Structures are given as C-alpha cells and as structure tokens.
Short mmCIF file of C-alpha atoms and ligand atoms in Angstrom, two decimals:
data_model
loop_
_atom_site.label_atom_id
_atom_site.label_comp_id
_atom_site.label_asym_id
_atom_site.label_seq_id
_atom_site.Cartn_x
_atom_site.Cartn_y
_atom_site.Cartn_z
CA MET A 1 -13.32 -27.93 0.93
CA TYR A 2 -13.14 -24.15 1.47
CA ALA A 3 -10.83 -21.98 3.60
CA HIS A 4 -13.00 -19.68 5.69
CA ILE A 5 -11.55 -16.63 7.41
CA THR A 6 -12.80 -17.14 10.94
CA GLY A 7 -10.50 -14.94 13.00
CA TRP A 8 -8.72 -11.61 12.68
CA GLY A 9 -6.58 -9.33 14.79
CA MET A 10 -4.29 -6.34 14.48
CA ALA A 11 -1.50 -4.79 16.51
CA VAL A 12 0.06 -1.37 16.16
CA PRO A 13 2.60 0.28 18.46
CA SER A 14 1.16 2.94 20.75
CA ARG A 15 3.74 5.53 19.72
CA VAL A 16 2.32 7.91 17.08
CA LEU A 17 4.45 10.05 14.79
CA THR A 18 2.51 12.91 13.19
CA ASN A 19 3.36 14.92 10.09
CA HIS A 20 4.10 17.84 12.40
CA ASP A 21 6.64 15.68 14.26
CA LEU A 22 8.25 14.80 10.91
CA ALA A 23 8.45 18.46 9.95
CA GLN A 24 10.81 18.84 12.93
CA MET A 25 13.05 16.09 11.55
CA VAL A 26 13.26 16.72 7.77
CA GLU A 27 12.39 19.49 5.36
CA THR A 28 8.69 18.77 4.87
CA ASP A 29 5.31 19.98 6.06
CA ASN A 30 1.89 18.61 6.92
CA GLU A 31 0.26 20.16 3.85
CA TRP A 32 2.70 18.48 1.40
CA ILE A 33 2.38 15.05 3.02
CA VAL A 34 -1.43 15.14 3.24
CA SER A 35 -1.95 16.44 -0.28
CA ARG A 36 0.50 13.97 -1.89
CA THR A 37 -0.27 10.87 0.20
CA GLY A 38 -3.31 11.35 2.47
CA ILE A 39 -1.17 10.31 5.45
CA GLN A 40 -1.58 12.27 8.72
CA GLU A 41 0.20 10.00 11.17
CA ARG A 42 1.81 6.60 11.55
CA HIS A 43 2.67 4.25 14.42
CA ILE A 44 6.32 3.56 15.24
CA ALA A 45 7.61 0.56 17.20
CA ASN A 46 9.24 1.06 20.58
CA PRO A 47 12.71 -0.44 20.94
CA GLU A 48 11.37 -3.63 22.54
CA GLN A 49 8.78 -4.20 19.78
CA THR A 50 9.74 -6.23 16.71
CA SER A 51 8.07 -7.78 13.68
CA ALA A 52 7.63 -11.02 15.66
CA SER A 53 6.19 -9.37 18.77
CA LEU A 54 3.63 -7.41 16.73
CA ALA A 55 2.79 -10.57 14.76
CA ILE A 56 2.17 -12.52 17.99
CA GLU A 57 -0.07 -9.79 19.40
CA ALA A 58 -2.19 -9.79 16.22
CA ALA A 59 -2.21 -13.61 16.00
CA LEU A 60 -3.43 -14.07 19.59
CA LYS A 61 -6.34 -11.73 18.90
CA ALA A 62 -7.18 -13.61 15.69
CA LEU A 63 -7.09 -16.98 17.49
CA GLU A 64 -9.39 -15.65 20.19
CA VAL A 65 -11.94 -14.48 17.61
CA ALA A 66 -11.76 -17.88 15.90
CA ASN A 67 -12.05 -19.65 19.26
CA LEU A 68 -8.91 -21.71 18.54
CA LYS A 69 -5.87 -22.48 20.66
CA PRO A 70 -2.31 -22.19 19.31
CA VAL A 71 -1.99 -26.02 19.33
CA ASP A 72 -4.92 -26.20 16.90
CA VAL A 73 -2.86 -24.39 14.24
CA ASP A 74 -1.32 -26.54 11.49
CA LEU A 75 0.41 -23.86 9.44
CA ILE A 76 1.81 -20.37 10.09
CA ILE A 77 2.77 -18.10 7.20
CA VAL A 78 4.38 -14.80 8.11
CA SER A 79 4.52 -12.31 5.27
CA THR A 80 7.12 -9.64 5.94
CA SER A 81 9.84 -7.53 4.33
CA THR A 82 11.27 -6.67 7.73
CA PRO A 83 11.99 -10.09 9.27
CA GLU A 84 13.79 -10.44 12.56
CA HIS A 85 16.75 -12.09 10.78
CA VAL A 86 17.74 -13.22 7.29
CA PHE A 87 17.20 -16.61 8.89
CA PRO A 88 15.68 -18.30 10.85
CA ALA A 89 12.23 -17.35 9.65
CA THR A 90 10.22 -14.92 11.76
CA ALA A 91 7.35 -17.42 11.42
CA CYS A 92 9.36 -19.92 13.50
CA LEU A 93 9.85 -17.36 16.28
CA VAL A 94 6.12 -16.70 16.20
CA GLN A 95 5.37 -20.45 16.25
CA ASP A 96 7.58 -20.97 19.28
CA ARG A 97 6.37 -18.00 21.29
CA LEU A 98 2.72 -18.81 20.55
CA GLY A 99 3.23 -22.42 21.59
CA ALA A 100 1.84 -23.66 18.26
CA ALA A 101 3.52 -27.03 18.77
CA ARG A 102 1.88 -28.76 15.77
CA ALA A 103 2.40 -26.03 13.16
CA GLY A 104 4.70 -25.80 10.17
CA ALA A 105 5.99 -22.24 9.77
CA PHE A 106 7.68 -20.19 7.09
CA ASP A 107 8.15 -16.61 5.91
CA LEU A 108 6.89 -15.27 2.62
CA SER A 109 8.61 -12.38 0.89
CA ALA A 110 6.44 -10.56 -1.63
CA ALA A 111 6.61 -7.08 -0.06
CA CYS A 112 3.31 -5.19 0.13
CA SER A 113 1.53 -7.86 -1.96
CA GLY A 114 2.66 -10.55 0.49
CA PHE A 115 -0.53 -10.84 2.50
CA ILE A 116 -2.53 -11.65 -0.64
CA TYR A 117 0.09 -14.22 -1.70
CA ALA A 118 0.10 -15.78 1.81
CA LEU A 119 -3.69 -15.92 1.89
CA ASP A 120 -3.70 -17.71 -1.44
CA ILE A 121 -1.06 -20.26 -0.38
CA ALA A 122 -2.78 -21.01 2.95
CA THR A 123 -6.11 -21.35 1.14
CA GLN A 124 -4.64 -23.87 -1.29
CA ALA A 125 -3.17 -25.87 1.62
CA ILE A 126 -6.62 -26.05 3.23
CA ARG A 127 -8.52 -26.74 0.02
CA THR A 128 -6.25 -29.68 -0.78
CA GLU A 129 -6.79 -30.91 2.80
CA SER A 130 -3.11 -30.74 3.64
CA VAL A 131 -3.96 -28.62 6.71
CA LYS A 132 -7.14 -27.65 8.59
CA ASN A 133 -6.27 -24.47 10.45
CA ALA A 134 -3.82 -21.84 9.26
CA LEU A 135 -2.56 -18.54 10.61
CA VAL A 136 -1.69 -15.92 8.00
CA ILE A 137 0.16 -12.91 9.37
CA GLY A 138 1.43 -9.70 7.80
CA THR A 139 3.89 -7.85 9.97
CA GLU A 140 6.35 -4.98 9.54
CA THR A 141 8.72 -2.77 11.48
CA LEU A 142 9.62 -0.61 8.50
CA SER A 143 10.77 2.18 10.80
CA ARG A 144 13.95 0.15 11.38
CA PHE A 145 14.83 0.31 7.66
CA VAL A 146 13.85 3.89 6.88
CA ASP A 147 16.43 6.62 6.46
CA TRP A 148 15.01 9.24 8.80
CA GLU A 149 16.93 11.90 6.89
CA ASP A 150 15.35 11.02 3.53
CA ARG A 151 12.11 13.01 3.22
CA THR A 152 11.07 11.14 0.08
CA THR A 153 10.60 7.87 2.00
CA CYS A 154 10.48 8.52 5.76
CA ILE A 155 7.09 10.23 5.59
CA LEU A 156 5.43 7.18 4.04
CA PHE A 157 5.91 4.17 6.25
CA GLY A 158 4.53 2.90 9.55
CA ASP A 159 4.77 -0.22 11.72
CA GLY A 160 2.08 -2.77 12.50
CA ALA A 161 0.74 -6.28 12.06
CA GLY A 162 -2.48 -8.02 11.07
CA ALA A 163 -3.45 -11.69 11.25
CA PHE A 164 -6.19 -13.95 9.89
CA VAL A 165 -7.16 -17.45 10.98
CA LEU A 166 -8.23 -19.69 8.10
CA GLN A 167 -10.27 -22.82 8.79
CA ALA A 168 -11.50 -25.67 6.64
CA GLY A 169 -15.24 -25.79 6.04
CA GLU A 170 -17.51 -27.50 3.54
CA GLU A 171 -19.82 -24.59 2.74
CA PRO A 172 -18.58 -22.22 0.01
CA GLY A 173 -16.69 -19.22 1.39
CA GLY A 174 -13.30 -17.69 2.03
CA LEU A 175 -10.93 -16.87 -0.82
CA ILE A 176 -12.69 -17.88 -4.04
CA SER A 177 -10.31 -16.45 -6.64
CA SER A 178 -6.93 -14.77 -6.77
CA VAL A 179 -4.38 -13.25 -9.08
CA MET A 180 -0.65 -13.20 -8.28
CA ARG A 181 1.75 -11.37 -10.58
CA SER A 182 5.35 -10.17 -10.63
CA ASP A 183 7.81 -8.25 -12.78
CA GLY A 184 11.34 -8.57 -11.45
CA SER A 185 12.66 -6.14 -14.06
CA GLY A 186 11.37 -3.37 -11.78
CA GLY A 187 13.24 -4.67 -8.74
CA ASN A 188 15.43 -1.60 -8.40
CA LEU A 189 12.43 0.74 -8.09
CA LEU A 190 11.91 -0.19 -4.45
CA ILE A 191 14.82 -1.93 -2.79
CA LEU A 192 16.84 -2.42 0.37
CA PRO A 193 20.22 -2.87 -1.35
CA ALA A 194 22.56 -4.23 1.35
CA GLY A 195 22.51 -6.97 3.95
CA GLY A 196 21.75 -9.88 1.63
CA SER A 197 24.16 -12.28 -0.08
CA HIS A 198 24.47 -9.95 -3.08
CA LEU A 199 25.85 -7.10 -0.98
CA PRO A 200 26.65 -8.27 2.56
CA ALA A 201 26.63 -5.66 5.30
CA SER A 202 30.00 -3.94 5.72
CA PRO A 203 31.27 -0.62 7.10
CA GLU A 204 31.03 0.74 3.52
CA THR A 205 27.40 -0.29 3.00
CA VAL A 206 26.49 1.29 6.31
CA ARG A 207 28.46 4.45 5.48
CA GLU A 208 26.61 4.74 2.17
CA GLY A 209 23.20 4.10 3.76
CA LEU A 210 22.60 0.99 1.64
CA HIS A 211 20.80 -0.72 4.53
CA TYR A 212 17.91 1.74 4.13
CA ILE A 213 14.85 1.60 1.85
CA GLN A 214 15.45 3.24 -1.55
CA MET A 215 12.56 4.09 -3.81
CA HIS A 216 11.75 5.72 -7.14
CA GLY A 217 8.41 7.10 -5.98
CA ARG A 218 7.01 8.38 -9.27
CA GLU A 219 7.67 5.12 -11.13
CA VAL A 220 6.17 3.06 -8.31
CA PHE A 221 3.16 5.38 -8.34
CA ARG A 222 2.66 4.88 -12.09
CA PHE A 223 3.05 1.10 -11.80
CA ALA A 224 0.59 0.95 -8.88
CA THR A 225 -2.17 2.85 -10.60
CA ARG A 226 -1.74 0.65 -13.69
CA VAL A 227 -1.96 -2.74 -11.94
CA MET A 228 -4.48 -2.16 -9.13
CA ALA A 229 -7.52 -1.85 -11.38
CA GLN A 230 -6.29 -4.59 -13.74
CA ALA A 231 -5.75 -7.14 -10.95
CA THR A 232 -9.10 -6.33 -9.31
CA GLU A 233 -10.98 -6.81 -12.58
CA GLU A 234 -9.16 -10.06 -13.28
CA ALA A 235 -9.83 -11.55 -9.82
CA VAL A 236 -13.51 -10.57 -9.96
CA LYS A 237 -13.89 -12.11 -13.41
CA LYS A 238 -12.14 -15.29 -12.24
CA ALA A 239 -14.70 -15.54 -9.42
CA HIS A 240 -17.50 -15.29 -12.05
CA LEU A 241 -18.71 -12.09 -10.41
CA SER A 242 -19.03 -8.46 -11.44
CA LEU A 243 -17.94 -5.36 -9.55
CA GLU A 244 -21.56 -4.73 -8.50
CA ASP A 245 -21.35 -7.89 -6.39
CA ILE A 246 -18.43 -6.47 -4.40
CA SER A 247 -19.56 -4.64 -1.28
CA LEU A 248 -16.11 -3.41 -0.27
CA ILE A 249 -12.64 -3.17 -1.81
CA ILE A 250 -9.83 -3.30 0.74
CA PRO A 251 -6.69 -2.08 -1.05
CA HIS A 252 -3.09 -1.92 0.11
CA GLN A 253 -2.82 1.38 1.97
CA ALA A 254 0.15 3.12 0.35
CA ASN A 255 -1.22 6.43 -0.82
CA GLN A 256 -4.73 7.91 -0.91
CA ARG A 257 -4.15 9.18 -4.47
CA ILE A 258 -3.19 5.71 -5.72
CA ILE A 259 -6.35 4.25 -4.16
CA GLU A 260 -8.56 6.99 -5.63
CA THR A 261 -7.01 6.62 -9.09
CA ALA A 262 -7.58 2.85 -9.05
CA ALA A 263 -11.22 3.29 -7.92
CA ARG A 264 -11.77 5.85 -10.69
CA LYS A 265 -10.34 3.47 -13.30
CA LEU A 266 -12.71 0.77 -12.05
CA ASN A 267 -15.61 3.23 -11.94
CA PHE A 268 -16.10 2.00 -8.37
CA PRO A 269 -17.49 4.40 -5.72
CA MET A 270 -15.01 5.48 -3.02
CA GLU A 271 -17.76 4.93 -0.38
CA ARG A 272 -17.18 1.21 -0.98
CA VAL A 273 -13.39 1.41 -0.67
CA MET A 274 -11.71 1.01 2.72
CA VAL A 275 -9.14 3.72 3.48
CA ASN A 276 -7.19 4.17 6.72
CA VAL A 277 -3.81 5.26 5.32
CA ASP A 278 -4.36 8.61 7.06
CA ARG A 279 -3.80 7.03 10.51
CA TYR A 280 -1.24 4.29 9.81
CA GLY A 281 0.77 5.32 6.76
CA ASN A 282 2.04 2.48 4.58
CA THR A 283 2.48 -0.62 6.76
CA SER A 284 3.32 -2.73 3.68
CA THR A 285 2.03 -6.30 3.97
CA ALA A 286 0.21 -5.50 7.23
CA SER A 287 -1.97 -2.82 5.66
CA ILE A 288 -4.69 -5.08 4.19
CA PRO A 289 -5.35 -7.11 7.37
CA ILE A 290 -5.23 -3.94 9.51
CA ALA A 291 -7.73 -2.23 7.19
CA THR A 292 -9.89 -5.39 7.29
CA CYS A 293 -9.97 -5.37 11.10
CA GLU A 294 -11.08 -1.74 11.06
CA ALA A 295 -13.70 -2.44 8.37
CA ILE A 296 -15.17 -5.15 10.60
CA GLN A 297 -15.02 -2.92 13.68
CA SER A 298 -16.94 -0.17 11.88
CA GLY A 299 -19.53 -2.59 10.48
CA ARG A 300 -18.43 -2.13 6.86
CA LEU A 301 -17.62 -5.82 6.40
CA GLN A 302 -20.06 -8.50 7.51
CA ALA A 303 -20.56 -12.23 7.13
CA GLY A 304 -21.63 -13.09 3.60
CA ASP A 305 -20.16 -9.93 2.05
CA LYS A 306 -17.96 -10.26 -1.02
CA THR A 307 -14.79 -8.22 -0.78
CA VAL A 308 -11.66 -7.70 -2.88
CA PHE A 309 -8.16 -7.42 -1.44
CA VAL A 310 -5.76 -5.77 -3.87
CA GLY A 311 -2.12 -4.82 -3.45
CA PHE A 312 1.18 -3.98 -5.12
CA GLY A 313 4.74 -3.57 -3.98
CA ALA A 314 8.43 -4.22 -4.29
CA GLY A 315 9.55 -7.03 -6.54
CA LEU A 316 7.68 -5.73 -8.40
CA THR A 317 4.72 -7.78 -7.24
CA TRP A 318 0.97 -7.30 -7.32
CA GLY A 319 -2.17 -9.29 -6.76
CA ALA A 320 -5.83 -9.38 -5.89
CA ALA A 321 -8.18 -11.83 -4.21
CA VAL A 322 -11.94 -12.13 -3.99
CA VAL A 323 -13.14 -13.27 -0.58
CA ILE A 324 -16.56 -14.23 0.74
CA TRP A 325 -16.35 -13.03 4.31
CA SER A 326 -17.22 -15.72 6.87
CA GLY A 327 -16.73 -14.70 10.48
CA PRO A 328 -16.08 -17.14 13.30
CA PHE A 329 -17.51 -20.63 13.03
CA PRO A 330 -20.27 -21.29 15.56
CA VAL A 331 -18.77 -23.08 18.56
CA ARG A 332 -20.86 -26.17 17.81
CA ARG A 333 -18.61 -26.84 14.79
CA ARG A 334 -16.07 -28.20 17.21
CA VAL A 335 -18.35 -31.24 17.56
CA ARG A 336 -16.90 -34.27 15.69
CA PRO A 337 -17.68 -34.05 11.92
CA THR A 338 -19.90 -37.17 11.81
CA ARG A 339 -21.99 -35.90 14.72
CA TYR A 340 -22.11 -32.46 13.12
CA ARG A 341 -23.34 -33.88 9.83
CA LEU A 342 -26.03 -35.92 11.63
CA LEU A 343 -27.20 -32.84 13.52
CA ALA A 344 -27.28 -30.77 10.32
CA ARG A 345 -29.35 -33.50 8.60
CA LEU A 346 -31.80 -33.63 11.49
CA ARG A 347 -32.10 -29.84 11.44
CA SER A 348 -32.89 -29.76 7.72
CA ILE A 349 -35.53 -32.55 8.07
CA LEU A 350 -37.17 -30.62 10.89
CA LEU A 351 -37.11 -27.40 8.87
CA ARG A 352 -38.76 -29.11 5.89
CA LEU A 353 -41.41 -30.58 8.18
CA VAL A 354 -42.18 -27.17 9.67
CA ARG A 355 -42.47 -25.64 6.18
CA ARG A 356 -44.84 -28.47 5.13
CA ILE A 357 -47.06 -27.93 8.19
CA GLU A 358 -47.07 -24.18 7.52
CA GLY A 359 -48.11 -24.90 3.91
CA ILE A 360 -51.03 -27.08 5.07
CA ILE A 361 -52.14 -24.45 7.62
CA TRP A 362 -51.98 -21.57 5.07
CA GLY A 363 -53.55 -23.70 2.35
CA ASN A 364 -50.75 -23.78 -0.27
CA GLY A 365 -49.10 -27.09 0.66
O1 UT7 B 1 3.93 -0.01 -0.99
C1 UT7 B 1 4.52 0.57 -2.09
C2 UT7 B 1 5.38 1.66 -1.60
N1 UT7 B 1 5.57 2.82 -2.39
C3 UT7 B 1 4.63 3.67 -2.83
O2 UT7 B 1 3.47 3.43 -2.78
C4 UT7 B 1 5.13 4.97 -3.38
C5 UT7 B 1 4.38 5.44 -4.56
N2 UT7 B 1 4.74 6.82 -4.85
C6 UT7 B 1 4.19 7.84 -4.18
O3 UT7 B 1 3.34 7.66 -3.31
C7 UT7 B 1 4.61 9.23 -4.54
O4 UT7 B 1 5.45 9.19 -5.67
C8 UT7 B 1 5.35 10.00 -3.39
C9 UT7 B 1 4.34 10.32 -2.30
C10 UT7 B 1 6.46 9.16 -2.83
C11 UT7 B 1 5.91 11.31 -3.93
O5 UT7 B 1 4.88 12.09 -4.46
P1 UT7 B 1 5.05 12.75 -5.90
O6 UT7 B 1 3.86 13.57 -6.14
O7 UT7 B 1 5.35 11.65 -6.86
O8 UT7 B 1 6.29 13.70 -5.68
P2 UT7 B 1 7.68 13.73 -6.48
O9 UT7 B 1 8.53 12.57 -6.10
O10 UT7 B 1 7.36 13.94 -7.91
O11 UT7 B 1 8.33 15.04 -5.88
C12 UT7 B 1 7.77 16.34 -6.12
C13 UT7 B 1 8.59 17.36 -5.35
C14 UT7 B 1 10.09 17.19 -5.53
O12 UT7 B 1 10.66 18.48 -5.56
P3 UT7 B 1 11.10 19.13 -6.96
O13 UT7 B 1 12.09 18.18 -7.56
O14 UT7 B 1 9.82 19.25 -7.77
O15 UT7 B 1 11.67 20.44 -6.54
C15 UT7 B 1 10.54 16.50 -4.27
O16 UT7 B 1 11.87 16.79 -3.93
O17 UT7 B 1 8.34 17.20 -3.95
C16 UT7 B 1 9.59 17.10 -3.25
N3 UT7 B 1 9.40 16.25 -2.09
C17 UT7 B 1 8.97 16.72 -0.91
N4 UT7 B 1 8.64 17.95 -0.48
C18 UT7 B 1 8.21 18.09 0.79
C19 UT7 B 1 9.59 14.92 -2.00
N5 UT7 B 1 9.29 14.51 -0.75
C20 UT7 B 1 8.90 15.61 -0.06
C21 UT7 B 1 8.47 15.81 1.26
N6 UT7 B 1 8.13 17.06 1.64
N7 UT7 B 1 8.37 14.79 2.15
#
C-alpha cells in the first residue's frame, strides 16, 4: 500500500507587511533584509485569525482538490510551533470545526521540520493500513510570538498554513523515502523560553520578554547549510534514485542564502529549486506545503514528478523526503475496490487485445 498525495491547499492572511513597513518599526532597511535573507514581504494574521483558522482554510481547499469530505478523514496531524494552546491540541480544534467526526487528531512539534515528520508519520499509518485517508497540516501564527522590537528576528517570520490530503492506493507513489534527524544539544539556538512547564508564564517572564522567539541566527545558519544537502542526499539514496531523477527540490523557506548554499553543495541547479521566501518570509512548518501549492499552480510540479522536501529548524531538527507526486485520484476510484479491480482487469484485457489487432494489421504481431 502507498500513501498518495491527492489534495493540497494553502492559506495566508491578506495583510502584507513589507520590508519598508518594518523599517518604520525597527532599525533596519529593505536593502539589508533582501541581501541577507531574500525576503521582501510577509503575511501577518489579523486578530481574528489563528493557527487553527488558517489550518482549516488550507485543509478545506486540500479536501476539495482530493474530492473528499471531512467525514472521510481518518487521521489529522497538525504540525505547528504556534499552537492555539499548550493543550488541547490544535488538531482537535481543527477536527471539530471541520466536522471530521471519524478522525483521530494530534499535534506534532518538530518546528520547521515538522511538516516532513508529519508526512512521514501519516504515510506510515496508511502503508500499514491503519488508516486510509489522512490530513497533514502545517500551520503557524509566528507573528504572535515575535518581539516586534527585535530586528534580528522580526524581519524573518510570516504567518500561513498548508495542507495535504494523503490517500491509500496500490500503485507506487507518494512518499517513498525519508530521513528524520535531531540534535537536542542545540535546543537553545532557537527557542521560546517561557510558557511551558520548565518556565511557566509569570509577570517576570513577560517583563523579560521570555515569551518571544530567541535565536542565534549565525549558528542556525551554519547548521542549516550543513544538514540540508546531507539530508537530501541521504533521502535520495534511500529511494534508490540519484539527484538527476529529481525534477524539483522544495526546501523549507527560511533564507534565500541558505537555499542557494545547499543547492550549490548538492551541485543542483537553482532553476529546479522552488523559492518563494521573498513573498512569505519564514512560515516555519507551513513553508514547504505553501511552496508546493505554488509549484503546482505555476506548473513546476506535475503528476509523476519526483520531488524532494527538505527542512531544518528548532530542536534542532532536520529531515528530507522523496515524493512521487500523484495528484487527485480519478473520481472512479470511489467505486468499491472489488468492482474497481474488475474494471481495471477488463481494461487491461481490452488494451492487450487492441495491441494484438494492431500488430496483425501492421504485420509485426
Ligand atoms: O527556520 C529556521 C529559522 N531560522 C533561520 O533560518 C535563521 C538562520 N540565520 C539567518 O538567516 C541569518 O543569520 C540572519 C538573517 C538571521 C542574520 O544574517 P547574518 O548575515 O547572519 O547577520 P548577523 O547576525 O551576522 O548580523 C550582522 C550585522 C550585525 O551588526 P554588527 O554586529 O555587525 O554591527 C547585526 O546587528 O547585522 C546587524 N543586523 C541588522 N541590521 C539591519 C541584524 N539584524 C539586522 C536587521 N537590519 N534586521
């Protein structure tokens, strides 16, 4: 059994914050931000938008593409670092508001690598026939956790969500290999220090700004450029493929320079690397599905293509996955499996017969 990606959707808030807007808020300028990161603008949630509401918007679009109803979904995994609450899981809010009455739901916390982790877990659940249809969502409202007075972080992040529908199918396809890695010794390099059980929220933590994202940018940069190429190579090798077989790499969109460095290390042409960090900034776990949606929209990713998702983030975590892109199942797949198999058999007998007749007519049969 394989786990085909048959639906996709993205949601970003309509409010856009440009580098010029940021230059009015902190001591920075467009030239610095573009040259160091490639980012030109990012989308910021309105007060009524949350990680769950963006996730639902993206999920509904993905279900529509896959031609599924929320009750068809067996499993919902929401990858996020900006959940609605410490608990209950954001995935449960999504499950309820979607009306996915038959679905199990849980959150996955692996920061910017989370979408790759979630994709892998959902794939394993389908391949072992524990579930048939899964929703994998990456969603973030990082703007709620950014210190808007800290120029070293506030210029980087944006809000958004992306969702995939995964469906069981017998033909090979979907995620065919993956690599998941972590190194907790680097946990302090990118951290939201307060609000958990280690350091519960208090007037002091708020006074000291410990409920905001803290990052050692240079170290994270060095780590990212080291692991992106490594993980990609490993996942491709695990899939028994070579980089020439990969039509498009869709990396985590954190920084244009990180992406270019990784591509250079892989000796992989930038024309075959998806980049949209300029318009969304770093949306953490949502960046890979958002970039995928845009790759499909622009015709850069099509059914049958082999693509690599690769990401890194807080934890530290990193990972890569090789995916054979599927696209929505034809509607006739909703026919009962026995009837479907019979029809497929009949079709292949007819095709063979036609080829035989053609052979006789053209004299090589
Ligand atoms: O999903 C994972 C999330 N994290 C990342 O991907 C972050 C990875 N790291 C990076 O992308 C880069 O390290 C940054 C973009 C964050 C920073 O770029 P950098 O080239 O590593 O700059 P830097 O931290 O070495 O800072 C260089 C200078 C410093 O000034 P001094 O000390 O040389 O005088 C900073 O204070 O740039 C200054 N600076 C800024 N100047 C204007 C830092 N932020 C800004 C800013 N505008 N926004």
